[in-house]
Amino acid sequence: MASSTEIPLVTLLPRAWIGFSRGPWRCVGLAALVLISASGPAVVGHDLRLAGSPWLNRLGDLSVLTSLVLPLLPLLALLRLTDGLLPDRRDDRPNQTWRQLLHQAFSLVLFEMFLVLGGLGLIQSLSWMLGRWSTALAGLSVVLGGLVLMSWLFSQTLAFPLLVYERCRALQAMDHSRQLVHRNGLKVLALLGMLLGINLLGLIGATLGLLLSLPFSALVLMACCRPQTPFSNDSRRNMFPT
């Protein structure tokens, strides 16, 4: 069962601000590592691909691929840090080492990539088969298949935060995210809009703005996993540090 039945949108921003005030420099430092690990290898890979040498082109492709995987490490560290900065009443969570967290995180990435690629392959095969009889049916299968795939991706919005918060296995985090998003579809849409707005404001300030918006986004995501019920006395009391 997912850790929360409702996403308390009213208390997300206050909780995130309180969490950020408890460790602002640690949050900014990890956000800087996320940006450096994502942009650094990508820039190096781009320069290597411009060199013209075949083996340098392959090395550049490898560097670009590294820029997609390497940020996962500081991102997990940021989520784990923000999880500790937010108020939490739960003491029944199992212990989880960094090795276990990395194993489950990479498993989650592989599972979701496999399902996405499998879904795309299935849509392509189905449209090819239906296209032999009718192009209209082929187009309809692509549209419906795309909607189903997008719906599934939407249901996995909170998989990574729940993986860190629940300290569970990858498949359990995926199932918890599906349940939580299913119960709070409109709230998750509002949450995504909120995160988009926060990071657009961060982009206005270029890198310095992202150093603040990235940890704040992580705090908001981790706050979504808290077992809180909006508008209850207990929820309002836990908005403040104890």
CSV table of N, CA and C in Angstrom, one decimal, residues 71-159:
chain,number,residue,atom,x,y,z
A,71,PRO,N,24.4,11.8,-13.2
A,71,PRO,CA,23.7,12.6,-12.3
A,71,PRO,C,22.8,11.8,-11.4
A,72,LEU,N,22.6,10.5,-11.6
A,72,LEU,CA,21.7,9.7,-10.8
A,72,LEU,C,22.3,9.7,-9.4
A,73,LEU,N,23.6,9.6,-9.2
A,73,LEU,CA,24.3,9.5,-7.9
A,73,LEU,C,24.0,10.7,-7.0
A,74,PRO,N,24.4,12.0,-7.5
A,74,PRO,CA,24.1,13.1,-6.7
A,74,PRO,C,22.6,13.4,-6.5
A,75,LEU,N,21.8,13.0,-7.5
A,75,LEU,CA,20.3,13.1,-7.4
A,75,LEU,C,19.8,12.3,-6.3
A,76,LEU,N,20.2,11.0,-6.2
A,76,LEU,CA,19.8,10.2,-5.1
A,76,LEU,C,20.3,10.7,-3.7
A,77,ALA,N,21.5,11.3,-3.7
A,77,ALA,CA,22.0,11.9,-2.5
A,77,ALA,C,21.2,13.1,-2.1
A,78,LEU,N,20.7,13.8,-3.1
A,78,LEU,CA,19.9,15.0,-2.8
A,78,LEU,C,18.5,14.6,-2.2
A,79,LEU,N,17.9,13.6,-2.8
A,79,LEU,CA,16.7,13.1,-2.3
A,79,LEU,C,16.8,12.5,-0.9
A,80,ARG,N,17.9,11.8,-0.7
A,80,ARG,CA,18.1,11.2,0.6
A,80,ARG,C,18.3,12.3,1.7
A,81,LEU,N,19.1,13.4,1.3
A,81,LEU,CA,19.3,14.5,2.2
A,81,LEU,C,18.0,15.2,2.5
A,82,THR,N,17.2,15.5,1.5
A,82,THR,CA,15.9,16.2,1.7
A,82,THR,C,14.9,15.3,2.5
A,83,ASP,N,15.0,14.0,2.4
A,83,ASP,CA,14.2,13.1,3.2
A,83,ASP,C,14.5,13.3,4.7
A,84,GLY,N,15.8,13.5,5.0
A,84,GLY,CA,16.1,13.6,6.4
A,84,GLY,C,15.8,15.0,6.9
A,85,LEU,N,15.7,16.0,6.0
A,85,LEU,CA,15.4,17.4,6.5
A,85,LEU,C,14.0,17.6,6.8
A,86,LEU,N,13.1,16.8,6.2
A,86,LEU,CA,11.7,17.0,6.4
A,86,LEU,C,11.2,16.3,7.7
A,87,PRO,N,10.1,16.9,8.4
A,87,PRO,CA,9.6,16.2,9.5
A,87,PRO,C,9.0,14.8,9.2
A,88,ASP,N,9.2,13.9,10.1
A,88,ASP,CA,8.7,12.5,9.8
A,88,ASP,C,8.4,11.8,11.1
A,89,ARG,N,7.2,11.2,11.2
A,89,ARG,CA,6.8,10.5,12.4
A,89,ARG,C,7.1,9.0,12.3
A,90,ARG,N,7.5,8.5,11.1
A,90,ARG,CA,7.7,7.1,10.9
A,90,ARG,C,9.0,6.6,11.4
A,91,ASP,N,9.0,5.6,12.3
A,91,ASP,CA,10.2,5.0,12.8
A,91,ASP,C,10.3,3.5,12.4
A,92,ASP,N,9.4,3.1,11.5
A,92,ASP,CA,9.4,1.6,11.2
A,92,ASP,C,10.0,1.3,9.8
A,93,ARG,N,10.7,2.3,9.3
A,93,ARG,CA,11.3,2.1,8.0
A,93,ARG,C,12.6,1.2,8.1
A,94,PRO,N,12.8,0.3,7.2
A,94,PRO,CA,14.0,-0.6,7.4
A,94,PRO,C,15.3,0.2,7.1
A,95,ASN,N,16.4,-0.3,7.6
A,95,ASN,CA,17.7,0.4,7.3
A,95,ASN,C,18.0,0.1,5.9
A,96,GLN,N,18.7,1.1,5.2
A,96,GLN,CA,19.1,0.9,3.8
A,96,GLN,C,20.4,1.5,3.6
A,97,THR,N,21.4,0.7,3.2
A,97,THR,CA,22.7,1.2,2.9
A,97,THR,C,22.7,1.9,1.5
A,98,TRP,N,23.8,2.7,1.3
A,98,TRP,CA,24.0,3.3,0.0
A,98,TRP,C,24.0,2.3,-1.1
A,99,ARG,N,24.7,1.1,-0.9
A,99,ARG,CA,24.8,0.1,-1.9
A,99,ARG,C,23.4,-0.4,-2.3
A,100,GLN,N,22.6,-0.7,-1.2
A,100,GLN,CA,21.2,-1.1,-1.5
A,100,GLN,C,20.4,-0.1,-2.3
A,101,LEU,N,20.5,1.2,-1.9
A,101,LEU,CA,19.8,2.2,-2.6
A,101,LEU,C,20.2,2.3,-4.0
A,102,LEU,N,21.5,2.3,-4.3
A,102,LEU,CA,22.0,2.3,-5.7
A,102,LEU,C,21.5,1.1,-6.5
A,103,HIS,N,21.5,0.0,-5.9
A,103,HIS,CA,21.1,-1.2,-6.6
A,103,HIS,C,19.6,-1.1,-7.0
A,104,GLN,N,18.8,-0.7,-6.0
A,104,GLN,CA,17.3,-0.5,-6.3
A,104,GLN,C,17.1,0.6,-7.3
A,105,ALA,N,17.8,1.7,-7.2
A,105,ALA,CA,17.6,2.8,-8.1
A,105,ALA,C,18.0,2.4,-9.5
A,106,PHE,N,19.1,1.8,-9.7
A,106,PHE,CA,19.4,1.3,-11.1
A,106,PHE,C,18.5,0.3,-11.6
A,107,SER,N,18.0,-0.6,-10.7
A,107,SER,CA,17.0,-1.6,-11.1
A,107,SER,C,15.7,-0.8,-11.6
A,108,LEU,N,15.3,0.2,-10.8
A,108,LEU,CA,14.1,1.0,-11.2
A,108,LEU,C,14.3,1.6,-12.6
A,109,VAL,N,15.5,2.2,-12.8
A,109,VAL,CA,15.7,2.8,-14.2
A,109,VAL,C,15.7,1.7,-15.3
A,110,LEU,N,16.3,0.6,-15.0
A,110,LEU,CA,16.3,-0.5,-16.0
A,110,LEU,C,14.8,-1.0,-16.3
A,111,PHE,N,14.1,-1.2,-15.2
A,111,PHE,CA,12.7,-1.7,-15.4
A,111,PHE,C,11.9,-0.7,-16.2
A,112,GLU,N,12.0,0.6,-15.9
A,112,GLU,CA,11.2,1.6,-16.6
A,112,GLU,C,11.6,1.7,-18.0
A,113,MET,N,13.0,1.7,-18.3
A,113,MET,CA,13.4,1.8,-19.7
A,113,MET,C,13.0,0.6,-20.5
A,114,PHE,N,13.0,-0.6,-19.8
A,114,PHE,CA,12.6,-1.8,-20.5
A,114,PHE,C,11.1,-1.8,-20.9
A,115,LEU,N,10.3,-1.3,-20.0
A,115,LEU,CA,8.9,-1.2,-20.2
A,115,LEU,C,8.5,-0.1,-21.3
A,116,VAL,N,9.3,1.0,-21.2
A,116,VAL,CA,9.0,2.0,-22.2
A,116,VAL,C,9.4,1.6,-23.6
A,117,LEU,N,10.6,1.0,-23.7
A,117,LEU,CA,11.1,0.5,-25.0
A,117,LEU,C,10.2,-0.7,-25.5
A,118,GLY,N,9.8,-1.5,-24.6
A,118,GLY,CA,8.8,-2.6,-25.0
A,118,GLY,C,7.5,-2.1,-25.4
A,119,GLY,N,7.0,-1.0,-24.8
A,119,GLY,CA,5.8,-0.4,-25.2
A,119,GLY,C,5.9,0.2,-26.5
A,120,LEU,N,7.0,0.9,-26.8
A,120,LEU,CA,7.2,1.5,-28.1
A,120,LEU,C,7.3,0.5,-29.2
A,121,GLY,N,8.0,-0.6,-28.9
A,121,GLY,CA,8.1,-1.7,-29.9
A,121,GLY,C,6.7,-2.3,-30.2
A,122,LEU,N,5.9,-2.5,-29.1
A,122,LEU,CA,4.6,-3.1,-29.3
A,122,LEU,C,3.7,-2.2,-30.1
A,123,ILE,N,3.8,-0.9,-29.9
A,123,ILE,CA,2.9,0.1,-30.6
A,123,ILE,C,3.4,0.0,-32.1
A,124,GLN,N,4.7,0.0,-32.3
A,124,GLN,CA,5.2,0.0,-33.7
A,124,GLN,C,4.7,-1.3,-34.4
A,125,SER,N,4.9,-2.4,-33.8
A,125,SER,CA,4.5,-3.7,-34.4
A,125,SER,C,3.0,-3.7,-34.7
A,126,LEU,N,2.2,-3.3,-33.7
A,126,LEU,CA,0.7,-3.3,-33.9
A,126,LEU,C,0.3,-2.4,-35.0
A,127,SER,N,0.9,-1.2,-35.1
A,127,SER,CA,0.6,-0.3,-36.2
A,127,SER,C,1.0,-0.8,-37.5
A,128,TRP,N,2.1,-1.5,-37.6
A,128,TRP,CA,2.6,-2.1,-38.9
A,128,TRP,C,1.6,-3.2,-39.3
A,129,MET,N,1.2,-4.1,-38.3
A,129,MET,CA,0.2,-5.1,-38.7
A,129,MET,C,-1.1,-4.6,-39.1
A,130,LEU,N,-1.7,-3.6,-38.4
A,130,LEU,CA,-2.9,-3.0,-38.8
A,130,LEU,C,-2.8,-2.1,-40.1
A,131,GLY,N,-1.6,-1.6,-40.3
A,131,GLY,CA,-1.5,-0.8,-41.5
A,131,GLY,C,-1.6,-1.6,-42.8
A,132,ARG,N,-1.5,-2.9,-42.7
A,132,ARG,CA,-1.7,-3.8,-43.9
A,132,ARG,C,-3.1,-3.8,-44.3
A,133,TRP,N,-4.0,-3.5,-43.4
A,133,TRP,CA,-5.5,-3.5,-43.7
A,133,TRP,C,-6.0,-2.1,-43.8
A,134,SER,N,-5.6,-1.2,-42.9
A,134,SER,CA,-6.1,0.1,-42.9
A,134,SER,C,-5.2,1.1,-42.2
A,135,THR,N,-4.9,2.2,-42.9
A,135,THR,CA,-4.0,3.2,-42.3
A,135,THR,C,-4.7,3.9,-41.2
A,136,ALA,N,-6.0,4.0,-41.3
A,136,ALA,CA,-6.8,4.6,-40.2
A,136,ALA,C,-6.6,3.8,-38.9
A,137,LEU,N,-6.7,2.5,-39.0
A,137,LEU,CA,-6.6,1.7,-37.8
A,137,LEU,C,-5.1,1.8,-37.3
A,138,ALA,N,-4.2,1.8,-38.2
A,138,ALA,CA,-2.8,2.0,-37.7
A,138,ALA,C,-2.6,3.3,-37.0
A,139,GLY,N,-3.1,4.4,-37.5
A,139,GLY,CA,-3.0,5.6,-36.8
A,139,GLY,C,-3.7,5.6,-35.5
A,140,LEU,N,-4.9,5.0,-35.4
A,140,LEU,CA,-5.6,4.9,-34.2
A,140,LEU,C,-4.8,4.1,-33.1
A,141,SER,N,-4.2,3.0,-33.6
A,141,SER,CA,-3.4,2.2,-32.6
A,141,SER,C,-2.2,3.0,-32.1
A,142,VAL,N,-1.6,3.8,-32.9
A,142,VAL,CA,-0.5,4.6,-32.4
A,142,VAL,C,-1.0,5.7,-31.4
A,143,VAL,N,-2.1,6.3,-31.7
A,143,VAL,CA,-2.7,7.3,-30.7
A,143,VAL,C,-3.0,6.6,-29.4
A,144,LEU,N,-3.8,5.5,-29.5
A,144,LEU,CA,-4.2,4.9,-28.2
A,144,LEU,C,-3.1,4.3,-27.5
A,145,GLY,N,-2.1,3.7,-28.2
A,145,GLY,CA,-1.0,3.1,-27.5
A,145,GLY,C,-0.1,4.2,-26.9
A,146,GLY,N,0.0,5.4,-27.6
A,146,GLY,CA,0.8,6.5,-27.0
A,146,GLY,C,0.1,7.0,-25.7
A,147,LEU,N,-1.2,7.1,-25.7
A,147,LEU,CA,-2.0,7.5,-24.6
A,147,LEU,C,-1.8,6.6,-23.4
A,148,VAL,N,-1.8,5.3,-23.7
A,148,VAL,CA,-1.6,4.3,-22.6
A,148,VAL,C,-0.2,4.4,-22.0
A,149,LEU,N,0.8,4.6,-22.9
A,149,LEU,CA,2.2,4.7,-22.5
A,149,LEU,C,2.4,5.9,-21.7
A,150,MET,N,1.8,7.1,-22.1
A,150,MET,CA,1.9,8.3,-21.4
A,150,MET,C,1.3,8.2,-20.0
A,151,SER,N,0.1,7.5,-20.0
A,151,SER,CA,-0.6,7.3,-18.7
A,151,SER,C,0.3,6.5,-17.7
A,152,TRP,N,0.9,5.5,-18.2
A,152,TRP,CA,1.8,4.7,-17.4
A,152,TRP,C,3.0,5.5,-16.9
A,153,LEU,N,3.6,6.3,-17.8
A,153,LEU,CA,4.7,7.2,-17.4
A,153,LEU,C,4.2,8.2,-16.3
A,154,PHE,N,3.0,8.7,-16.5
A,154,PHE,CA,2.5,9.6,-15.5
A,154,PHE,C,2.3,9.0,-14.1
A,155,SER,N,1.9,7.7,-14.1
A,155,SER,CA,1.7,7.0,-12.9
A,155,SER,C,3.0,6.7,-12.1
A,156,GLN,N,4.2,6.9,-12.8
A,156,GLN,CA,5.5,6.6,-12.2
A,156,GLN,C,6.2,7.9,-11.8
A,157,THR,N,5.4,9.0,-11.7
A,157,THR,CA,6.0,10.3,-11.3
A,157,THR,C,6.7,10.3,-10.0
A,158,LEU,N,6.2,9.5,-9.0
A,158,LEU,CA,6.7,9.5,-7.6
A,158,LEU,C,7.5,8.3,-7.3
A,159,ALA,N,7.9,7.5,-8.3
A,159,ALA,CA,8.6,6.2,-8.1
A,159,ALA,C,9.9,6.5,-7.4
